Short mmCIF file of C-alpha atoms in Angstrom, two decimals:
data_model
loop_
_atom_site.label_atom_id
_atom_site.label_comp_id
_atom_site.label_asym_id
_atom_site.label_seq_id
_atom_site.Cartn_x
_atom_site.Cartn_y
_atom_site.Cartn_z
CA UNK A 1 -21.56 -167.45 -26.66
CA UNK A 2 -21.60 -170.31 -24.19
CA UNK A 3 -24.35 -172.74 -23.45
CA UNK A 4 -25.55 -172.84 -19.87
CA UNK A 5 -23.81 -175.55 -17.86
CA UNK A 6 -25.61 -178.79 -17.09
CA UNK A 7 -25.75 -178.83 -13.29
CA UNK A 8 -25.14 -182.47 -12.47
CA UNK A 9 -24.42 -182.25 -8.71
CA UNK A 10 -22.58 -185.45 -7.76
CA UNK A 11 -22.46 -186.30 -11.48
CA UNK A 12 -20.25 -183.37 -12.25
CA UNK A 13 -20.70 -180.31 -14.41
CA UNK A 14 -20.55 -180.02 -18.21
CA UNK A 15 -20.18 -176.70 -20.06
CA UNK A 16 -20.11 -176.55 -23.86
CA UNK A 17 -18.39 -173.83 -25.86
CA UNK A 18 -19.99 -173.49 -29.31
CA UNK A 19 -17.18 -171.17 -30.43
CA UNK A 20 -14.55 -173.86 -29.89
CA UNK A 21 -13.09 -175.86 -32.78
CA UNK A 22 -13.35 -178.94 -30.53
CA UNK A 23 -16.45 -180.99 -31.41
CA UNK A 24 -19.18 -181.19 -28.80
CA UNK A 25 -18.68 -184.92 -28.22
CA UNK A 26 -14.99 -184.38 -27.44
CA UNK A 27 -15.81 -181.49 -25.08
CA UNK A 28 -18.34 -183.68 -23.26
CA UNK A 29 -16.06 -186.72 -23.08
CA UNK A 30 -13.05 -184.72 -21.88
CA UNK A 31 -14.97 -182.92 -19.14
CA UNK A 32 -16.53 -186.11 -17.82
CA UNK A 33 -13.18 -187.94 -18.09
CA UNK A 34 -11.35 -185.21 -16.18
CA UNK A 35 -13.95 -185.14 -13.41
CA UNK A 36 -13.88 -188.92 -12.99
CA UNK A 37 -10.09 -188.89 -12.66
CA UNK A 38 -10.30 -185.99 -10.19
CA UNK A 39 -12.85 -187.99 -8.13
CA UNK A 40 -15.49 -185.28 -8.66
CA UNK A 41 -17.66 -188.02 -10.14
CA UNK A 42 -17.14 -191.29 -8.30
CA UNK A 43 -17.02 -194.80 -9.84
CA UNK A 44 -20.31 -196.62 -9.31
CA UNK A 45 -22.36 -193.41 -9.59
CA UNK A 46 -25.48 -193.69 -11.74
CA UNK A 47 -25.15 -191.26 -14.65
CA UNK A 48 -27.62 -189.52 -16.92
CA UNK A 49 -28.94 -191.19 -20.05
CA UNK A 50 -28.13 -189.84 -23.51
CA UNK A 51 -31.53 -188.20 -23.69
CA UNK A 52 -31.29 -186.55 -20.27
CA UNK A 53 -27.81 -185.10 -20.84
CA UNK A 54 -28.63 -183.87 -24.35
CA UNK A 55 -31.74 -182.12 -22.96
CA UNK A 56 -29.70 -180.50 -20.17
CA UNK A 57 -27.15 -179.25 -22.71
CA UNK A 58 -29.74 -178.21 -25.28
CA UNK A 59 -28.19 -180.27 -28.09
CA UNK A 60 -29.10 -183.36 -30.13
CA UNK A 61 -28.41 -186.86 -28.84
CA UNK A 62 -25.72 -187.63 -31.44
CA UNK A 63 -22.77 -185.77 -29.79
CA UNK A 64 -23.75 -187.20 -26.40
CA UNK A 65 -23.96 -190.71 -27.88
CA UNK A 66 -20.48 -190.29 -29.47
CA UNK A 67 -19.08 -189.05 -26.16
CA UNK A 68 -20.65 -191.99 -24.29
CA UNK A 69 -19.21 -194.47 -26.80
CA UNK A 70 -15.76 -192.97 -26.33
CA UNK A 71 -15.97 -193.09 -22.54
CA UNK A 72 -17.32 -196.62 -22.67
CA UNK A 73 -14.34 -197.75 -24.76
CA UNK A 74 -12.06 -196.36 -22.04
CA UNK A 75 -13.91 -198.13 -19.25
CA UNK A 76 -15.10 -194.83 -17.78
CA UNK A 77 -18.76 -195.41 -18.55
CA UNK A 78 -20.48 -198.76 -18.13
CA UNK A 79 -23.55 -199.13 -20.31
CA UNK A 80 -25.75 -202.22 -20.19
CA UNK A 81 -28.86 -202.61 -22.32
CA UNK A 82 -31.97 -201.37 -20.55
CA UNK A 83 -30.03 -199.86 -17.64
CA UNK A 84 -28.81 -196.39 -16.80
CA UNK A 85 -25.12 -195.67 -17.43
CA UNK A 86 -22.78 -196.22 -14.48
CA UNK A 87 -19.48 -194.42 -13.97
CA UNK A 88 -16.52 -196.81 -14.31
CA UNK A 89 -12.93 -196.40 -13.14
CA UNK A 90 -11.08 -196.67 -16.45
CA UNK A 91 -9.53 -199.67 -18.13
CA UNK A 92 -6.88 -201.50 -16.15
CA UNK A 93 -3.74 -202.15 -18.15
CA UNK A 94 -2.24 -205.59 -17.47
CA UNK A 95 1.52 -205.84 -18.01
CA UNK A 96 2.76 -209.37 -18.76
CA UNK A 97 6.46 -208.52 -18.46
CA UNK A 98 6.61 -209.58 -14.80
CA UNK A 99 4.89 -212.45 -13.02
CA UNK A 100 2.46 -210.93 -10.54
CA UNK A 101 -0.78 -212.06 -9.02
CA UNK A 102 -3.97 -210.10 -9.57
CA UNK A 103 -3.87 -208.43 -6.15
CA UNK A 104 -0.19 -207.56 -6.48
CA UNK A 105 -0.69 -205.96 -9.88
CA UNK A 106 -3.72 -203.93 -8.84
CA UNK A 107 -2.14 -202.62 -5.64
CA UNK A 108 0.99 -201.69 -7.57
CA UNK A 109 -1.23 -199.44 -9.70
CA UNK A 110 -2.84 -197.82 -6.69
CA UNK A 111 -6.13 -199.69 -7.10
CA UNK A 112 -8.13 -201.58 -4.49
CA UNK A 113 -8.52 -205.28 -5.35
CA UNK A 114 -10.81 -207.76 -3.63
CA UNK A 115 -11.98 -211.31 -4.19
CA UNK A 116 -15.07 -213.42 -3.69
CA UNK A 117 -14.71 -217.20 -3.76
CA UNK A 118 -17.55 -218.60 -5.85
CA UNK A 119 -16.68 -222.28 -5.38
CA UNK A 120 -13.89 -224.72 -4.58
CA UNK A 121 -14.02 -228.49 -5.00
CA UNK A 122 -11.76 -231.35 -5.99
CA UNK A 123 -12.42 -233.29 -9.18
CA UNK A 124 -10.70 -235.20 -11.94
CA UNK A 125 -9.03 -232.94 -14.50
CA UNK A 126 -10.21 -232.46 -18.04
CA UNK A 127 -7.80 -233.54 -20.78
CA UNK A 128 -6.85 -229.87 -21.29
CA UNK A 129 -6.09 -229.37 -17.58
CA UNK A 130 -4.18 -232.65 -17.22
CA UNK A 131 -2.00 -231.73 -20.19
CA UNK A 132 -1.29 -228.24 -18.87
CA UNK A 133 -0.41 -229.51 -15.38
CA UNK A 134 1.43 -232.58 -16.72
CA UNK A 135 -0.53 -234.96 -14.49
CA UNK A 136 -2.43 -238.20 -15.00
CA UNK A 137 -6.17 -238.26 -15.65
CA UNK A 138 -6.87 -239.91 -12.26
CA UNK A 139 -4.94 -237.29 -10.25
CA UNK A 140 -7.41 -234.90 -8.66
CA UNK A 141 -7.21 -231.13 -8.94
CA UNK A 142 -8.79 -228.32 -7.00
CA UNK A 143 -11.33 -226.41 -9.06
CA UNK A 144 -11.23 -222.89 -7.61
CA UNK A 145 -13.55 -220.24 -9.08
CA UNK A 146 -13.18 -216.63 -7.94
CA UNK A 147 -14.75 -213.30 -8.84
CA UNK A 148 -12.20 -210.47 -8.86
CA UNK A 149 -13.05 -206.85 -8.13
CA UNK A 150 -11.23 -203.54 -8.64
CA UNK A 151 -12.54 -200.67 -6.49
CA UNK A 152 -15.60 -202.84 -5.75
CA UNK A 153 -16.42 -203.27 -9.47
CA UNK A 154 -16.42 -206.84 -10.88
CA UNK A 155 -13.77 -207.17 -13.57
CA UNK A 156 -12.88 -210.85 -13.93
CA UNK A 157 -13.88 -214.43 -13.27
CA UNK A 158 -10.85 -216.65 -12.68
CA UNK A 159 -11.01 -220.44 -12.60
CA UNK A 160 -7.84 -222.03 -11.24
CA UNK A 161 -6.89 -225.70 -11.32
CA UNK A 162 -4.27 -226.86 -8.82
CA UNK A 163 -3.05 -230.44 -8.16
CA UNK A 164 -4.45 -231.70 -4.85
CA UNK A 165 -1.25 -233.59 -4.01
CA UNK A 166 0.77 -230.35 -4.20
CA UNK A 167 -1.69 -228.26 -2.16
CA UNK A 168 -3.35 -230.49 0.45
CA UNK A 169 -6.23 -228.89 2.39
CA UNK A 170 -6.21 -225.80 0.20
CA UNK A 171 -9.95 -225.42 0.74
CA UNK A 172 -9.37 -224.68 4.44
CA UNK A 173 -7.36 -221.52 3.76
CA UNK A 174 -8.54 -217.92 3.36
CA UNK A 175 -8.70 -217.78 -0.42
CA UNK A 176 -10.63 -214.51 -0.49
CA UNK A 177 -8.47 -212.52 1.91
CA UNK A 178 -5.06 -213.74 0.74
CA UNK A 179 -3.38 -213.73 -2.66
CA UNK A 180 -3.18 -217.21 -4.16
CA UNK A 181 0.43 -216.53 -5.14
CA UNK A 182 1.16 -215.59 -1.52
CA UNK A 183 -0.38 -218.86 -0.34
CA UNK A 184 1.57 -220.89 -2.89
CA UNK A 185 4.91 -219.28 -2.03
CA UNK A 186 4.60 -218.71 1.72
CA UNK A 187 2.38 -221.52 2.98
CA UNK A 188 3.24 -224.30 0.54
CA UNK A 189 6.83 -223.09 0.03
CA UNK A 190 6.77 -223.22 -3.75
CA UNK A 191 8.56 -220.18 -5.21
CA UNK A 192 7.16 -219.14 -8.56
CA UNK A 193 9.30 -218.52 -11.60
CA UNK A 194 7.29 -218.05 -14.78
CA UNK A 195 3.95 -218.32 -16.52
CA UNK A 196 2.84 -219.00 -20.07
CA UNK A 197 -0.22 -217.09 -21.29
CA UNK A 198 -2.44 -217.56 -24.29
CA UNK A 199 -4.66 -214.50 -24.84
CA UNK A 200 -7.85 -214.41 -26.87
CA UNK A 201 -11.31 -212.88 -27.01
CA UNK A 202 -14.80 -214.29 -26.47
CA UNK A 203 -18.32 -212.96 -26.04
CA UNK A 204 -20.01 -213.07 -22.65
CA UNK A 205 -22.65 -215.76 -22.27
CA UNK A 206 -25.60 -215.41 -19.87
CA UNK A 207 -23.70 -216.80 -16.87
CA UNK A 208 -20.58 -214.68 -17.37
CA UNK A 209 -22.64 -211.57 -18.10
CA UNK A 210 -24.63 -212.04 -14.90
CA UNK A 211 -21.57 -212.55 -12.71
CA UNK A 212 -19.58 -209.70 -14.27
CA UNK A 213 -22.61 -207.37 -14.44
CA UNK A 214 -22.22 -206.73 -18.14
CA UNK A 215 -24.35 -207.32 -21.22
CA UNK A 216 -24.75 -210.72 -22.88
CA UNK A 217 -22.51 -210.76 -25.95
CA UNK A 218 -20.14 -208.08 -24.65
CA UNK A 219 -16.42 -208.56 -25.28
CA UNK A 220 -14.33 -210.50 -22.77
CA UNK A 221 -10.59 -211.09 -22.79
CA UNK A 222 -9.80 -214.73 -22.11
CA UNK A 223 -6.39 -215.70 -20.75
CA UNK A 224 -5.28 -219.31 -20.35
CA UNK A 225 -2.27 -219.37 -18.08
CA UNK A 226 0.07 -222.09 -16.83
CA UNK A 227 2.26 -221.10 -13.89
CA UNK A 228 5.51 -222.88 -13.03
CA UNK A 229 7.60 -222.99 -9.87
CA UNK A 230 11.39 -222.68 -9.76
CA UNK A 231 11.71 -226.43 -10.41
CA UNK A 232 9.79 -225.89 -13.65
CA UNK A 233 6.85 -227.89 -12.35
CA UNK A 234 3.45 -226.59 -13.54
CA UNK A 235 1.51 -225.89 -10.36
CA UNK A 236 -1.51 -223.89 -11.58
CA UNK A 237 -3.57 -223.79 -14.73
CA UNK A 238 -6.10 -220.98 -14.90
CA UNK A 239 -8.73 -219.64 -17.27
CA UNK A 240 -9.55 -215.98 -16.71
CA UNK A 241 -12.35 -213.96 -18.25
CA UNK A 242 -11.75 -210.20 -18.03
CA UNK A 243 -14.27 -207.54 -18.99
CA UNK A 244 -13.09 -206.01 -22.24
CA UNK A 245 -14.41 -202.60 -21.23
CA UNK A 246 -12.27 -202.61 -18.10
CA UNK A 247 -9.04 -204.26 -19.24
CA UNK A 248 -6.30 -203.84 -21.81
CA UNK A 249 -3.15 -205.92 -22.16
CA UNK A 250 0.39 -204.68 -22.51
CA UNK A 251 3.13 -206.80 -24.11
CA UNK A 252 6.59 -205.62 -25.16
CA UNK A 253 8.28 -207.46 -28.03
CA UNK A 254 12.04 -207.17 -28.52
CA UNK A 255 13.70 -208.04 -31.85
CA UNK A 256 16.58 -210.45 -31.47
CA UNK A 257 19.81 -209.62 -33.28
#
């Protein structure tokens, strides 16, 4: 016997098989996952609540809740307290083996990146920034804050600090339409060589949650990165906050003999 399908129009179609050895929550998760990847259900689409989908399928909320939790962990379902679930576009895996800018990495993976400049101003560096950039406390830096999107979904807030004397009149350039790495290498003629990253985890505060459209207290990946040019001069120090439900990191470790 099969349960009648839940007709979900633009939200896809779910059919449960009670004779299958596969638990209901896995059947639900797999069908929704497959339809998202096939573009049957589009990212950004408002999805049914646990109660609505369980009623359509004629089952209890528990299997639906388990399925939703699984999809949320994969970045395929975005759930904020008090709001209806939204279809996501899966976690983006970030590979640290090669030095690439955000836009370069996303396009390489077939995704559509975009940027909104939140602010840019020059100021004296903090002790942390001065140390990372190996500059004096009185040397000004650009404070550049950007919101990064993948397929029109906000995924990261990136704050970059760049020495003003190395990048004069940076504020006059198109920092939303061009990759910062492209600007550094092609306009300021500073080829990049390497970056050092320190990766951690934090919880989203009210400001970060509002900007990233996620819940207060949700997990964020924090990356502190210092980028060097081919002369081994540190030219950018950045602090990036990535949504933990949209990003994973990938690092390969090789044992030395």
